[in-house]
Amino acid sequence: MNTLLSNNDYLFRIARHLIVNSSYTDNLGLYNGKMGILIFFAHFARYTQKKIYDDFAGKLLDEVYSEIHTETPINFKNGLCGIGWSMEYLLQNNFLDGNSNEVLAGIDAKIMERDPIHMSDKSFETGAAGILFYILTRLFSTKREKEDIPFMASYLESWHQIAQKEYVQQTDLGHFCRLFLQWINHEDIKFTVNKLLPNIILSPVPAKDEEFIYLPFGLKNGCAGIGLKNILL
């Protein structure tokens, strides 16, 4: 029979498990890789006020940036959009200091290389909806002055064409297209980076026992997601 742990004991054991094992994963992404684990450690460092966990989050960030390569996908689930969104999340919640337009210039440039008009995958995790969600996150993190917008006008015009066709659809892409059109029209919109984690990524909270060691490492149905949800409860 498994012995249930207190919340603090549970979190510290998850943290130790991830410190020992997470650097071995070659997945850099938000859902199943190092970026999601990094978000757990950023929160855990603030929760415990222990620098060791902040240092480990920094180590993971260094690994992510050093391991991004030309074959890294752009999708939200485990690609550049999820990595870029994570950086926005960390910056907007004061886990990191910096200007997001400078920090994310390389990722934004890589994402603009992909023509969205010819994308057949419209899903959130691997397709157009996730890319547009990242774009919206970036647009709503900046001022409305033209020089602050991190994407080229021609790239945003492609999304404008898509939005005019897709906004009527009751899908993730349709919803984000409606928000994009509202941004185009300078409407007042409540859009916050903090809504994503509890609504989309985090796992249900299981019993607080040692069974977490058999789970994947990441946020989506994994150790980091379980730990983060216990912090945010």
GROMACS .gro file of C-alpha atoms in nm:
model
  233
    1MET     CA    1   0.000   0.000   0.000
    2ASN     CA    2   0.130   0.347  -0.090
    3THR     CA    3   0.163   0.604   0.188
    4LEU     CA    4   0.010   0.942   0.113
    5LEU     CA    5   0.246   1.239   0.153
    6SER     CA    6   0.190   1.591   0.277
    7ASN     CA    7   0.172   1.851   0.000
    8ASN     CA    8   0.520   1.990   0.080
    9ASP     CA    9   0.682   1.644   0.095
   10TYR     CA   10   0.512   1.556  -0.231
   11LEU     CA   11   0.641   1.869  -0.405
   12PHE     CA   12   0.996   1.825  -0.279
   13ARG     CA   13   1.002   1.464  -0.398
   14ILE     CA   14   0.873   1.565  -0.741
   15ALA     CA   15   1.141   1.836  -0.757
   16ARG     CA   16   1.417   1.591  -0.664
   17HIS     CA   17   1.291   1.340  -0.919
   18LEU     CA   18   1.292   1.604  -1.194
   19ILE     CA   19   1.636   1.742  -1.101
   20VAL     CA   20   1.786   1.393  -1.127
   21ASN     CA   21   1.611   1.291  -1.448
   22SER     CA   22   1.477   1.579  -1.658
   23SER     CA   23   1.802   1.681  -1.826
   24TYR     CA   24   1.801   1.344  -2.003
   25THR     CA   25   1.496   1.431  -2.213
   26ASP     CA   26   1.564   1.568  -2.559
   27ASN     CA   27   1.217   1.724  -2.581
   28LEU     CA   28   1.248   2.103  -2.543
   29GLY     CA   29   0.879   2.188  -2.551
   30LEU     CA   30   0.610   2.320  -2.323
   31TYR     CA   31   0.380   2.021  -2.295
   32ASN     CA   32   0.623   1.730  -2.265
   33GLY     CA   33   0.969   1.880  -2.240
   34LYS     CA   34   1.214   2.105  -2.064
   35MET     CA   35   1.024   2.431  -2.104
   36GLY     CA   36   0.727   2.301  -1.907
   37ILE     CA   37   0.956   2.158  -1.640
   38LEU     CA   38   1.127   2.496  -1.621
   39ILE     CA   39   0.791   2.665  -1.547
   40PHE     CA   40   0.737   2.422  -1.260
   41PHE     CA   41   1.077   2.507  -1.112
   42ALA     CA   42   1.021   2.882  -1.153
   43HIS     CA   43   0.703   2.851  -0.947
   44PHE     CA   44   0.861   2.609  -0.701
   45ALA     CA   45   1.153   2.847  -0.640
   46ARG     CA   46   0.906   3.124  -0.558
   47TYR     CA   47   0.696   2.888  -0.346
   48THR     CA   48   0.993   2.767  -0.138
   49GLN     CA   49   1.209   3.082  -0.158
   50LYS     CA   50   1.505   2.852  -0.226
   51LYS     CA   51   1.765   2.967  -0.477
   52ILE     CA   52   1.865   2.612  -0.572
   53TYR     CA   53   1.539   2.568  -0.765
   54ASP     CA   54   1.572   2.904  -0.938
   55ASP     CA   55   1.924   2.802  -1.040
   56PHE     CA   56   1.794   2.475  -1.183
   57ALA     CA   57   1.528   2.663  -1.380
   58GLY     CA   58   1.807   2.878  -1.522
   59LYS     CA   59   2.003   2.566  -1.615
   60LEU     CA   60   1.704   2.428  -1.803
   61LEU     CA   61   1.657   2.758  -1.985
   62ASP     CA   62   2.019   2.750  -2.097
   63GLU     CA   63   1.971   2.394  -2.220
   64VAL     CA   64   1.658   2.487  -2.417
   65TYR     CA   65   1.824   2.777  -2.595
   66SER     CA   66   2.143   2.585  -2.668
   67GLU     CA   67   1.950   2.286  -2.806
   68ILE     CA   68   1.707   2.472  -3.036
   69HIS     CA   69   1.804   2.389  -3.395
   70THR     CA   70   1.678   2.431  -3.749
   71GLU     CA   71   1.461   2.119  -3.723
   72THR     CA   72   1.277   2.231  -3.407
   73PRO     CA   73   0.907   2.241  -3.504
   74ILE     CA   74   0.709   2.564  -3.471
   75ASN     CA   75   0.399   2.410  -3.312
   76PHE     CA   76   0.265   2.501  -2.971
   77LYS     CA   77   0.274   2.159  -2.808
   78ASN     CA   78   0.647   2.091  -2.824
   79GLY     CA   79   0.785   2.354  -3.060
   80LEU     CA   80   0.888   2.716  -3.091
   81CYS     CA   81   0.544   2.867  -3.024
   82GLY     CA   82   0.517   2.688  -2.690
   83ILE     CA   83   0.875   2.782  -2.600
   84GLY     CA   84   0.809   3.144  -2.696
   85TRP     CA   85   0.481   3.152  -2.504
   86SER     CA   86   0.665   3.016  -2.199
   87MET     CA   87   0.914   3.302  -2.219
   88GLU     CA   88   0.628   3.552  -2.232
   89TYR     CA   89   0.471   3.381  -1.932
   90LEU     CA   90   0.794   3.398  -1.733
   91LEU     CA   91   0.857   3.761  -1.827
   92GLN     CA   92   0.502   3.881  -1.760
   93ASN     CA   93   0.496   3.708  -1.420
   94ASN     CA   94   0.836   3.854  -1.322
   95PHE     CA   95   1.023   3.525  -1.311
   96LEU     CA   96   1.262   3.678  -1.566
   97ASP     CA   97   1.369   4.032  -1.650
   98GLY     CA   98   1.393   4.156  -2.005
   99ASN     CA   99   1.216   4.295  -2.310
  100SER     CA  100   1.015   4.023  -2.479
  101ASN     CA  101   1.067   4.172  -2.825
  102GLU     CA  102   1.441   4.134  -2.777
  103VAL     CA  103   1.428   3.796  -2.602
  104LEU     CA  104   1.196   3.642  -2.862
  105ALA     CA  105   1.322   3.809  -3.180
  106GLY     CA  106   1.482   3.487  -3.307
  107ILE     CA  107   1.176   3.273  -3.237
  108ASP     CA  108   0.942   3.531  -3.393
  109ALA     CA  109   1.160   3.542  -3.706
  110LYS     CA  110   1.158   3.163  -3.736
  111ILE     CA  111   0.781   3.146  -3.696
  112MET     CA  112   0.731   3.405  -3.972
  113GLU     CA  113   0.914   3.178  -4.215
  114ARG     CA  114   0.608   2.949  -4.218
  115ASP     CA  115   0.327   3.066  -4.447
  116PRO     CA  116   0.005   3.022  -4.245
  117ILE     CA  117  -0.223   3.043  -4.550
  118HIS     CA  118  -0.118   2.697  -4.669
  119MET     CA  119  -0.146   2.523  -4.331
  120SER     CA  120  -0.391   2.232  -4.336
  121ASP     CA  121  -0.360   2.150  -3.963
  122LYS     CA  122  -0.587   2.391  -3.776
  123SER     CA  123  -0.550   2.239  -3.429
  124PHE     CA  124  -0.418   2.406  -3.116
  125GLU     CA  125  -0.140   2.166  -3.021
  126THR     CA  126   0.023   2.115  -3.360
  127GLY     CA  127  -0.139   2.353  -3.606
  128ALA     CA  128  -0.261   2.702  -3.692
  129ALA     CA  129  -0.464   2.768  -3.376
  130GLY     CA  130  -0.160   2.729  -3.151
  131ILE     CA  131   0.052   2.952  -3.373
  132LEU     CA  132  -0.215   3.225  -3.374
  133PHE     CA  133  -0.250   3.194  -2.996
  134TYR     CA  134   0.124   3.261  -2.963
  135ILE     CA  135   0.095   3.557  -3.200
  136LEU     CA  136  -0.191   3.700  -2.992
  137THR     CA  137   0.012   3.655  -2.675
  138ARG     CA  138   0.294   3.853  -2.832
  139LEU     CA  139   0.066   4.124  -2.972
  140PHE     CA  140  -0.110   4.179  -2.640
  141SER     CA  141   0.223   4.198  -2.455
  142THR     CA  142   0.335   4.497  -2.659
  143LYS     CA  143   0.221   4.854  -2.712
  144ARG     CA  144   0.007   4.935  -3.012
  145GLU     CA  145   0.264   5.164  -3.170
  146LYS     CA  146   0.377   5.024  -3.505
  147GLU     CA  147   0.744   5.003  -3.408
  148ASP     CA  148   0.665   4.776  -3.111
  149ILE     CA  149   0.475   4.510  -3.305
  150PRO     CA  150   0.704   4.205  -3.331
  151PHE     CA  151   0.573   4.069  -3.664
  152MET     CA  152   0.602   4.199  -4.020
  153ALA     CA  153   0.292   4.363  -4.166
  154SER     CA  154   0.285   4.115  -4.456
  155TYR     CA  155   0.282   3.821  -4.212
  156LEU     CA  156  -0.003   3.972  -4.010
  157GLU     CA  157  -0.193   4.037  -4.334
  158SER     CA  158  -0.179   3.665  -4.409
  159TRP     CA  159  -0.338   3.598  -4.071
  160HIS     CA  160  -0.593   3.871  -4.143
  161GLN     CA  161  -0.698   3.682  -4.456
  162ILE     CA  162  -0.731   3.360  -4.257
  163ALA     CA  163  -0.921   3.533  -3.976
  164GLN     CA  164  -1.179   3.676  -4.216
  165LYS     CA  165  -1.262   3.321  -4.328
  166GLU     CA  166  -1.229   3.131  -4.001
  167TYR     CA  167  -1.379   3.365  -3.740
  168VAL     CA  168  -1.729   3.220  -3.785
  169GLN     CA  169  -1.613   2.869  -3.692
  170GLN     CA  170  -1.678   2.739  -3.340
  171THR     CA  171  -1.325   2.606  -3.304
  172ASP     CA  172  -1.007   2.713  -3.125
  173LEU     CA  173  -0.886   2.870  -3.449
  174GLY     CA  174  -1.217   3.048  -3.499
  175HIS     CA  175  -1.205   3.187  -3.145
  176PHE     CA  176  -0.850   3.316  -3.185
  177CYS     CA  177  -0.937   3.462  -3.526
  178ARG     CA  178  -1.216   3.663  -3.363
  179LEU     CA  179  -0.967   3.796  -3.107
  180PHE     CA  180  -0.721   3.878  -3.385
  181LEU     CA  181  -0.986   4.077  -3.572
  182GLN     CA  182  -1.066   4.262  -3.252
  183TRP     CA  183  -0.696   4.346  -3.216
  184ILE     CA  184  -0.689   4.468  -3.577
  185ASN     CA  185  -0.986   4.694  -3.499
  186HIS     CA  186  -0.823   4.830  -3.179
  187GLU     CA  187  -1.104   4.697  -2.962
  188ASP     CA  188  -1.057   4.668  -2.586
  189ILE     CA  189  -0.994   4.300  -2.512
  190LYS     CA  190  -0.910   4.117  -2.191
  191PHE     CA  191  -0.635   3.875  -2.290
  192THR     CA  192  -0.403   3.737  -2.026
  193VAL     CA  193  -0.110   3.501  -2.054
  194ASN     CA  194  -0.208   3.333  -1.725
  195LYS     CA  195  -0.524   3.159  -1.847
  196LEU     CA  196  -0.349   2.888  -2.044
  197LEU     CA  197  -0.187   2.671  -1.777
  198PRO     CA  198  -0.490   2.576  -1.565
  199ASN     CA  199  -0.728   2.549  -1.859
  200ILE     CA  200  -0.525   2.349  -2.109
  201ILE     CA  201  -0.203   2.196  -1.983
  202LEU     CA  202  -0.218   2.088  -1.622
  203SER     CA  203  -0.302   1.732  -1.528
  204PRO     CA  204  -0.571   1.626  -1.284
  205VAL     CA  205  -0.425   1.597  -0.934
  206PRO     CA  206  -0.379   1.229  -0.839
  207ALA     CA  207  -0.331   1.088  -0.490
  208LYS     CA  208  -0.013   1.221  -0.331
  209ASP     CA  209   0.191   0.902  -0.338
  210GLU     CA  210   0.510   0.778  -0.501
  211GLU     CA  211   0.334   0.673  -0.822
  212PHE     CA  212   0.446   0.998  -0.990
  213ILE     CA  213   0.785   0.837  -1.060
  214TYR     CA  214   0.622   0.627  -1.333
  215LEU     CA  215   0.481   0.930  -1.516
  216PRO     CA  216   0.639   1.137  -1.795
  217PHE     CA  217   0.839   1.441  -1.683
  218GLY     CA  218   0.646   1.726  -1.847
  219LEU     CA  219   0.343   1.943  -1.780
  220LYS     CA  220   0.091   1.746  -1.984
  221ASN     CA  221  -0.009   1.448  -1.768
  222GLY     CA  222   0.338   1.441  -1.613
  223CYS     CA  223   0.532   1.516  -1.296
  224ALA     CA  224   0.587   1.885  -1.364
  225GLY     CA  225   0.215   1.938  -1.433
  226ILE     CA  226   0.112   1.755  -1.115
  227GLY     CA  227   0.361   1.954  -0.909
  228LEU     CA  228   0.259   2.285  -1.061
  229LYS     CA  229  -0.108   2.219  -1.007
  230ASN     CA  230  -0.042   2.143  -0.640
  231ILE     CA  231   0.141   2.477  -0.610
  232LEU     CA  232  -0.139   2.668  -0.781
  233LEU     CA  233  -0.428   2.504  -0.593
   0.00000   0.00000   0.00000
